[in-house]
Amino acid sequence: MLKSKYTFLLLVIVTIGLLTGCNNTAVETNGDGKIKIIAAHNQTSPDNPYQTGMLKFKEVAERESNGSIEVEVHAGTIGTEESQLVEKLQLGAADVVLVSPGFMTQTGIREVDLFSAPYLFTSYDHWLSAVDGEVGREMAEIINEKSNNSFKLLGYWSAGVRHYYGKKPLNSVEDLKGVSLRTQTSGVVSDFWKATGAIPSGISWGELYQGLQQDVVDSSENAYPFFVQQSHHTTPNGKYITETGHDYTTRFLLINGEKFDQYSEEHQEVLLNAAEASVKAEREATNSQDIEYKEKAVAEGAVVNEINTQPFIDIARPILEDLAKEIEVEDLLQKIIDLE
């Protein structure tokens, strides 16, 4: 009889342990009781603005928590594709990640696709007034509600101003016809580039240097700090940079909302302060490097030219309006337009 009671008690303990282990949103701690946070982005260069922002997040979180929070920063080591980072955040394998709107749409939150639309913003100040104001707050609420608290937005980072770079310069929209371009292959970004006559290619970021070097893809588009740090401008198919300025980019700094809610109010405040500091540090690094890496590209043989962007804007605007109607964010789009 006594043996049966012990057997039953053992089964109860094992069952509780298994159920606890299945909770992917449980707060992870180290052996010394510290809260451990895995923070990740997809860029591998240690000089990338993303790394600057994440290291500032780590610095502030650990300092203001008096060491009770430990942040482990991963620079492309647990995923060089943003889709991998989104999945890890959902599964609890990462706690804080940086992703773009285009990849967030894969989770079913269509509204965020508005922020990836080409020529949505006309200047950096226009972008700031949107993301740091009412528009940004509304989008944060949408992300949290539509994800059932899997995603909580901590702040908006910038990834600079995106331009075209390829095997030849662009002097008009017509020059894009038949050109293979590394970009998103679905969604509003893809729709825009297809409308210009380009052919979107889904080659991964990690393989892009080789793709440009070996003529696998004719061109790509990104901001100076990102493609110059990867030496894309030194390849035959990345030498000519045309400043299309088609995207004042938005990146979402996300935390797992369910885990966040399990932290004490003190730790929540620390993490919010760390996120605010990271936003400032990352934006400053991006703006500074935008100038620095353009100069570096030219010094290393890249050829830069400007172009009349109005024909590009004329192509983008109806696509943008159709998108806003499709995903039911016409009011949000109008608020952004009114901020110009």
CSV table of C-alpha atoms in Angstrom, one decimal:
chain,number,residue,atom,x,y,z
A,1,MET,CA,0.0,0.0,0.0
A,2,LEU,CA,2.8,2.4,1.0
A,3,LYS,CA,4.6,1.5,-2.2
A,4,SER,CA,1.5,2.4,-4.3
A,5,LYS,CA,1.3,5.8,-2.6
A,6,TYR,CA,4.9,6.6,-3.4
A,7,THR,CA,4.4,5.4,-7.0
A,8,PHE,CA,1.4,7.7,-7.4
A,9,LEU,CA,3.2,10.7,-5.9
A,10,LEU,CA,6.2,10.1,-8.3
A,11,LEU,CA,3.8,10.1,-11.2
A,12,VAL,CA,2.3,13.4,-10.1
A,13,ILE,CA,5.7,15.0,-9.8
A,14,VAL,CA,6.8,13.8,-13.2
A,15,THR,CA,3.6,15.0,-14.8
A,16,ILE,CA,3.9,18.5,-13.3
A,17,GLY,CA,7.5,18.6,-14.5
A,18,LEU,CA,6.5,17.6,-18.1
A,19,LEU,CA,3.7,20.2,-18.2
A,20,THR,CA,6.1,22.9,-16.9
A,21,GLY,CA,8.7,22.0,-19.5
A,22,CYS,CA,6.1,22.4,-22.3
A,23,ASN,CA,5.5,26.0,-21.4
A,24,ASN,CA,7.5,27.9,-24.1
A,25,THR,CA,6.7,31.2,-22.5
A,26,ALA,CA,8.2,30.4,-19.1
A,27,VAL,CA,10.7,32.9,-17.9
A,28,GLU,CA,14.2,31.5,-18.3
A,29,THR,CA,16.6,32.0,-15.5
A,30,ASN,CA,20.3,31.1,-15.0
A,31,GLY,CA,21.4,28.9,-12.1
A,32,ASP,CA,22.0,32.0,-10.0
A,33,GLY,CA,18.4,33.2,-10.5
A,34,LYS,CA,19.1,35.9,-13.0
A,35,ILE,CA,16.6,36.4,-15.8
A,36,LYS,CA,18.2,35.4,-19.1
A,37,ILE,CA,17.0,37.2,-22.3
A,38,ILE,CA,18.0,36.0,-25.8
A,39,ALA,CA,18.1,39.1,-28.0
A,40,ALA,CA,18.7,38.5,-31.8
A,41,HIS,CA,19.0,40.2,-35.1
A,42,ASN,CA,19.9,38.8,-38.5
A,43,GLN,CA,23.0,40.9,-39.4
A,44,THR,CA,26.4,39.3,-39.0
A,45,SER,CA,28.7,42.3,-39.1
A,46,PRO,CA,29.8,43.6,-35.7
A,47,ASP,CA,29.8,47.1,-37.0
A,48,ASN,CA,26.1,47.0,-38.1
A,49,PRO,CA,23.7,49.5,-36.5
A,50,TYR,CA,21.5,46.6,-35.3
A,51,GLN,CA,24.4,45.4,-33.2
A,52,THR,CA,24.9,48.9,-31.8
A,53,GLY,CA,21.3,48.9,-30.8
A,54,MET,CA,21.2,45.5,-29.2
A,55,LEU,CA,24.4,46.1,-27.3
A,56,LYS,CA,22.8,49.3,-25.9
A,57,PHE,CA,19.8,47.3,-24.9
A,58,LYS,CA,22.0,44.8,-23.1
A,59,GLU,CA,24.0,47.5,-21.4
A,60,VAL,CA,21.0,49.4,-20.0
A,61,ALA,CA,19.0,46.3,-19.0
A,62,GLU,CA,21.9,44.8,-17.1
A,63,ARG,CA,22.9,48.0,-15.4
A,64,GLU,CA,19.4,49.2,-14.4
A,65,SER,CA,18.5,45.7,-13.1
A,66,ASN,CA,21.7,45.6,-11.0
A,67,GLY,CA,22.7,42.5,-12.8
A,68,SER,CA,19.4,40.6,-12.2
A,69,ILE,CA,18.8,40.6,-16.0
A,70,GLU,CA,21.3,39.0,-18.3
A,71,VAL,CA,21.0,39.7,-22.0
A,72,GLU,CA,22.7,37.4,-24.6
A,73,VAL,CA,23.0,39.1,-28.0
A,74,HIS,CA,23.0,37.1,-31.1
A,75,ALA,CA,24.2,38.8,-34.3
A,76,GLY,CA,23.0,36.4,-37.0
A,77,THR,CA,24.0,33.3,-35.0
A,78,ILE,CA,20.5,32.0,-34.5
A,79,GLY,CA,19.2,33.0,-37.9
A,80,THR,CA,20.2,35.2,-40.8
A,81,GLU,CA,16.7,35.2,-42.1
A,82,GLU,CA,14.1,37.3,-40.3
A,83,SER,CA,11.5,34.6,-40.8
A,84,GLN,CA,13.6,32.4,-38.6
A,85,LEU,CA,13.7,35.0,-35.9
A,86,VAL,CA,9.9,35.5,-35.9
A,87,GLU,CA,9.5,31.7,-35.6
A,88,LYS,CA,11.9,31.6,-32.7
A,89,LEU,CA,10.1,34.4,-30.9
A,90,GLN,CA,6.8,32.6,-31.3
A,91,LEU,CA,8.3,29.3,-30.0
A,92,GLY,CA,10.1,30.9,-27.1
A,93,ALA,CA,13.6,30.2,-28.4
A,94,ALA,CA,14.3,33.9,-28.5
A,95,ASP,CA,12.9,36.7,-26.3
A,96,VAL,CA,13.7,39.9,-28.2
A,97,VAL,CA,14.1,40.1,-31.9
A,98,LEU,CA,14.3,42.6,-34.7
A,99,VAL,CA,12.3,42.1,-37.8
A,100,SER,CA,10.9,43.9,-40.8
A,101,PRO,CA,7.2,44.5,-41.6
A,102,GLY,CA,7.4,42.3,-44.7
A,103,PHE,CA,8.3,39.2,-42.7
A,104,MET,CA,5.7,40.0,-40.0
A,105,THR,CA,2.9,39.6,-42.6
A,106,GLN,CA,3.8,35.9,-42.6
A,107,THR,CA,2.3,35.7,-39.1
A,108,GLY,CA,-1.1,36.8,-40.5
A,109,ILE,CA,-0.8,40.5,-39.3
A,110,ARG,CA,-1.5,42.0,-42.7
A,111,GLU,CA,-1.7,45.6,-41.4
A,112,VAL,CA,2.1,45.9,-40.8
A,113,ASP,CA,2.7,45.5,-44.5
A,114,LEU,CA,1.7,49.2,-44.9
A,115,PHE,CA,5.1,50.1,-43.3
A,116,SER,CA,7.0,48.1,-46.0
A,117,ALA,CA,5.4,49.9,-48.9
A,118,PRO,CA,7.8,51.8,-51.2
A,119,TYR,CA,7.5,55.6,-51.1
A,120,LEU,CA,5.2,55.6,-48.1
A,121,PHE,CA,7.4,58.2,-46.4
A,122,THR,CA,8.9,61.3,-48.1
A,123,SER,CA,11.7,62.0,-45.7
A,124,TYR,CA,13.4,60.8,-42.5
A,125,ASP,CA,11.5,63.5,-40.5
A,126,HIS,CA,8.2,62.3,-42.0
A,127,TRP,CA,9.0,58.8,-40.9
A,128,LEU,CA,9.9,59.9,-37.4
A,129,SER,CA,6.7,61.9,-37.0
A,130,ALA,CA,4.7,58.7,-38.0
A,131,VAL,CA,6.4,56.0,-35.9
A,132,ASP,CA,7.0,58.1,-32.8
A,133,GLY,CA,3.4,59.5,-32.9
A,134,GLU,CA,-0.2,58.3,-33.1
A,135,VAL,CA,0.5,56.1,-36.1
A,136,GLY,CA,3.2,54.2,-34.3
A,137,ARG,CA,1.0,53.7,-31.2
A,138,GLU,CA,-1.9,52.3,-33.3
A,139,MET,CA,0.4,49.9,-35.1
A,140,ALA,CA,1.9,48.6,-31.8
A,141,GLU,CA,-1.7,47.9,-30.6
A,142,ILE,CA,-2.5,46.1,-33.8
A,143,ILE,CA,0.6,43.9,-33.6
A,144,ASN,CA,-0.1,43.0,-29.9
A,145,GLU,CA,-3.8,42.3,-30.4
A,146,LYS,CA,-3.6,40.3,-33.7
A,147,SER,CA,-0.7,38.2,-32.3
A,148,ASN,CA,-2.7,37.4,-29.1
A,149,ASN,CA,0.2,38.9,-27.1
A,150,SER,CA,2.9,36.8,-28.8
A,151,PHE,CA,4.4,40.0,-30.0
A,152,LYS,CA,4.8,43.2,-28.0
A,153,LEU,CA,6.4,46.1,-29.8
A,154,LEU,CA,9.2,47.7,-27.8
A,155,GLY,CA,10.3,50.3,-30.3
A,156,TYR,CA,10.8,51.3,-33.9
A,157,TRP,CA,14.3,51.0,-35.3
A,158,SER,CA,15.5,52.4,-38.7
A,159,ALA,CA,17.4,50.5,-41.3
A,160,GLY,CA,18.3,53.6,-43.2
A,161,VAL,CA,17.2,54.7,-46.7
A,162,ARG,CA,17.1,52.0,-49.3
A,163,HIS,CA,18.5,52.5,-52.7
A,164,TYR,CA,19.1,50.4,-55.9
A,165,TYR,CA,22.5,49.0,-56.7
A,166,GLY,CA,23.3,46.8,-59.6
A,167,LYS,CA,25.4,46.0,-62.7
A,168,LYS,CA,24.4,49.2,-64.4
A,169,PRO,CA,23.1,52.6,-63.2
A,170,LEU,CA,19.5,53.6,-63.6
A,171,ASN,CA,18.7,56.7,-65.6
A,172,SER,CA,15.0,56.0,-65.8
A,173,VAL,CA,12.4,53.5,-64.7
A,174,GLU,CA,12.6,51.8,-68.1
A,175,ASP,CA,16.2,50.7,-67.2
A,176,LEU,CA,14.7,48.2,-64.8
A,177,LYS,CA,12.9,46.1,-67.4
A,178,GLY,CA,14.0,42.5,-67.3
A,179,VAL,CA,16.6,43.2,-64.5
A,180,SER,CA,16.7,40.5,-61.7
A,181,LEU,CA,16.5,42.2,-58.4
A,182,ARG,CA,17.1,40.7,-55.0
A,183,THR,CA,14.1,41.8,-52.9
A,184,GLN,CA,11.0,40.4,-51.4
A,185,THR,CA,9.2,38.0,-53.8
A,186,SER,CA,5.7,38.5,-52.5
A,187,GLY,CA,3.6,41.3,-51.0
A,188,VAL,CA,3.6,45.0,-51.7
A,189,VAL,CA,7.4,45.3,-52.2
A,190,SER,CA,7.3,42.7,-54.9
A,191,ASP,CA,4.3,44.3,-56.5
A,192,PHE,CA,6.1,47.6,-56.8
A,193,TRP,CA,9.3,46.2,-58.3
A,194,LYS,CA,7.3,44.0,-60.8
A,195,ALA,CA,5.4,47.1,-61.8
A,196,THR,CA,8.7,48.8,-62.7
A,197,GLY,CA,9.6,45.9,-64.9
A,198,ALA,CA,12.2,44.3,-62.6
A,199,ILE,CA,12.1,40.6,-61.7
A,200,PRO,CA,12.2,40.0,-58.0
A,201,SER,CA,14.6,37.3,-56.8
A,202,GLY,CA,14.4,35.5,-53.4
A,203,ILE,CA,18.2,34.9,-52.9
A,204,SER,CA,19.0,35.0,-49.2
A,205,TRP,CA,20.9,37.8,-47.6
A,206,GLY,CA,23.7,35.5,-46.6
A,207,GLU,CA,24.2,34.3,-50.2
A,208,LEU,CA,23.8,37.7,-51.9
A,209,TYR,CA,27.4,38.7,-52.1
A,210,GLN,CA,28.2,35.5,-54.0
A,211,GLY,CA,25.1,35.9,-56.1
A,212,LEU,CA,26.2,39.4,-57.2
A,213,GLN,CA,29.7,38.2,-57.7
A,214,GLN,CA,28.7,35.3,-59.9
A,215,ASP,CA,26.0,37.0,-61.9
A,216,VAL,CA,23.2,34.9,-60.3
A,217,VAL,CA,21.3,38.1,-59.7
A,218,ASP,CA,21.7,41.5,-61.5
A,219,SER,CA,21.0,43.8,-58.7
A,220,SER,CA,19.7,44.4,-55.2
A,221,GLU,CA,18.4,47.2,-53.0
A,222,ASN,CA,19.3,48.3,-49.5
A,223,ALA,CA,20.7,51.1,-47.3
A,224,TYR,CA,24.4,52.0,-47.4
A,225,PRO,CA,25.3,50.7,-43.9
A,226,PHE,CA,24.0,47.2,-44.8
A,227,PHE,CA,25.2,46.5,-48.3
A,228,VAL,CA,28.5,48.3,-48.0
A,229,GLN,CA,29.5,46.4,-44.8
A,230,GLN,CA,28.8,43.2,-46.8
A,231,SER,CA,31.0,44.5,-49.7
A,232,HIS,CA,28.2,44.2,-52.2
A,233,HIS,CA,29.5,47.4,-53.9
A,234,THR,CA,32.8,45.7,-54.8
A,235,THR,CA,31.1,43.0,-56.9
A,236,PRO,CA,30.4,43.5,-60.7
A,237,ASN,CA,26.7,43.5,-60.1
A,238,GLY,CA,26.7,45.9,-57.1
A,239,LYS,CA,29.0,48.6,-58.4
A,240,TYR,CA,26.4,51.1,-59.7
A,241,ILE,CA,24.3,52.7,-57.0
A,242,THR,CA,21.3,54.7,-57.9
A,243,GLU,CA,19.8,56.7,-55.1
A,244,THR,CA,16.1,55.8,-55.5
A,245,GLY,CA,15.3,56.5,-51.8
A,246,HIS,CA,12.3,54.2,-52.2
A,247,ASP,CA,12.1,53.2,-48.5
A,248,TYR,CA,12.7,55.0,-45.2
A,249,THR,CA,12.7,51.7,-43.5
A,250,THR,CA,11.0,50.6,-40.4
A,251,ARG,CA,12.1,47.7,-38.2
A,252,PHE,CA,10.2,46.3,-35.2
A,253,LEU,CA,11.9,45.6,-32.0
A,254,LEU,CA,9.7,42.9,-30.5
A,255,ILE,CA,9.5,40.9,-27.2
A,256,ASN,CA,7.4,37.9,-26.4
A,257,GLY,CA,4.4,39.6,-24.8
A,258,GLU,CA,3.5,36.6,-22.7
A,259,LYS,CA,6.9,36.4,-21.2
A,260,PHE,CA,7.0,40.2,-20.7
A,261,ASP,CA,3.8,40.0,-18.6
A,262,GLN,CA,5.4,37.4,-16.3
A,263,TYR,CA,8.2,39.8,-15.3
A,264,SER,CA,7.9,42.0,-12.2
A,265,GLU,CA,6.9,45.6,-12.8
A,266,GLU,CA,10.4,46.7,-11.9
A,267,HIS,CA,11.9,44.4,-14.6
A,268,GLN,CA,9.3,45.5,-17.1
A,269,GLU,CA,10.3,49.1,-16.5
A,270,VAL,CA,13.9,48.2,-16.9
A,271,LEU,CA,13.3,46.5,-20.3
A,272,LEU,CA,11.2,49.4,-21.6
A,273,ASN,CA,14.0,51.8,-20.6
A,274,ALA,CA,16.5,49.5,-22.3
A,275,ALA,CA,14.4,49.4,-25.4
A,276,GLU,CA,14.1,53.2,-25.5
A,277,ALA,CA,17.9,53.6,-25.2
A,278,SER,CA,18.4,51.1,-28.0
A,279,VAL,CA,16.1,52.9,-30.3
A,280,LYS,CA,18.1,56.1,-29.9
A,281,ALA,CA,21.4,54.4,-30.2
A,282,GLU,CA,20.4,52.4,-33.3
A,283,ARG,CA,18.9,55.4,-35.1
A,284,GLU,CA,22.0,57.5,-34.5
A,285,ALA,CA,24.3,54.7,-35.7
A,286,THR,CA,22.3,54.2,-38.8
A,287,ASN,CA,22.2,57.9,-39.7
A,288,SER,CA,25.9,58.3,-39.1
A,289,GLN,CA,26.8,55.2,-41.1
A,290,ASP,CA,24.5,56.2,-43.9
A,291,ILE,CA,27.0,59.0,-44.7
A,292,GLU,CA,30.1,57.1,-43.7
A,293,TYR,CA,29.4,54.1,-45.8
A,294,LYS,CA,28.4,56.1,-48.9
A,295,GLU,CA,31.8,57.7,-48.7
A,296,LYS,CA,33.5,54.4,-48.3
A,297,ALA,CA,31.6,52.9,-51.3
A,298,VAL,CA,32.7,55.8,-53.5
A,299,ALA,CA,36.3,55.6,-52.3
A,300,GLU,CA,36.4,51.9,-53.1
A,301,GLY,CA,35.2,52.3,-56.7
A,302,ALA,CA,31.4,52.4,-56.6
A,303,VAL,CA,29.6,54.8,-58.8
A,304,VAL,CA,26.7,56.8,-57.4
A,305,ASN,CA,24.0,58.6,-59.4
A,306,GLU,CA,20.8,60.5,-58.5
A,307,ILE,CA,17.6,60.0,-60.4
A,308,ASN,CA,14.2,61.7,-60.7
A,309,THR,CA,12.1,59.6,-58.4
A,310,GLN,CA,8.7,61.0,-59.4
A,311,PRO,CA,8.1,58.3,-62.0
A,312,PHE,CA,8.8,55.7,-59.3
A,313,ILE,CA,6.4,57.5,-56.9
A,314,ASP,CA,3.7,57.6,-59.6
A,315,ILE,CA,4.0,53.8,-59.9
A,316,ALA,CA,4.0,53.2,-56.2
A,317,ARG,CA,1.1,55.4,-55.2
A,318,PRO,CA,-1.8,53.4,-56.7
A,319,ILE,CA,-0.2,50.2,-55.4
A,320,LEU,CA,0.0,51.8,-51.9
A,321,GLU,CA,-3.6,52.9,-52.1
A,322,ASP,CA,-4.8,49.4,-53.2
A,323,LEU,CA,-2.9,47.8,-50.4
A,324,ALA,CA,-4.3,50.1,-47.8
A,325,LYS,CA,-7.8,49.3,-49.0
A,326,GLU,CA,-7.1,45.6,-49.1
A,327,ILE,CA,-5.8,45.4,-45.5
A,328,GLU,CA,-8.3,48.0,-44.3
A,329,VAL,CA,-5.9,50.7,-43.1
A,330,GLU,CA,-7.0,53.6,-45.3
A,331,ASP,CA,-7.4,55.7,-42.2
A,332,LEU,CA,-3.8,54.9,-41.1
A,333,LEU,CA,-2.5,55.7,-44.5
A,334,GLN,CA,-4.3,59.1,-44.5
A,335,LYS,CA,-2.8,59.9,-41.1
A,336,ILE,CA,0.6,59.3,-42.6
A,337,ILE,CA,-0.1,61.4,-45.7
A,338,ASP,CA,-1.3,64.2,-43.5
A,339,LEU,CA,2.0,64.3,-41.6
A,340,GLU,CA,4.0,65.2,-44.8
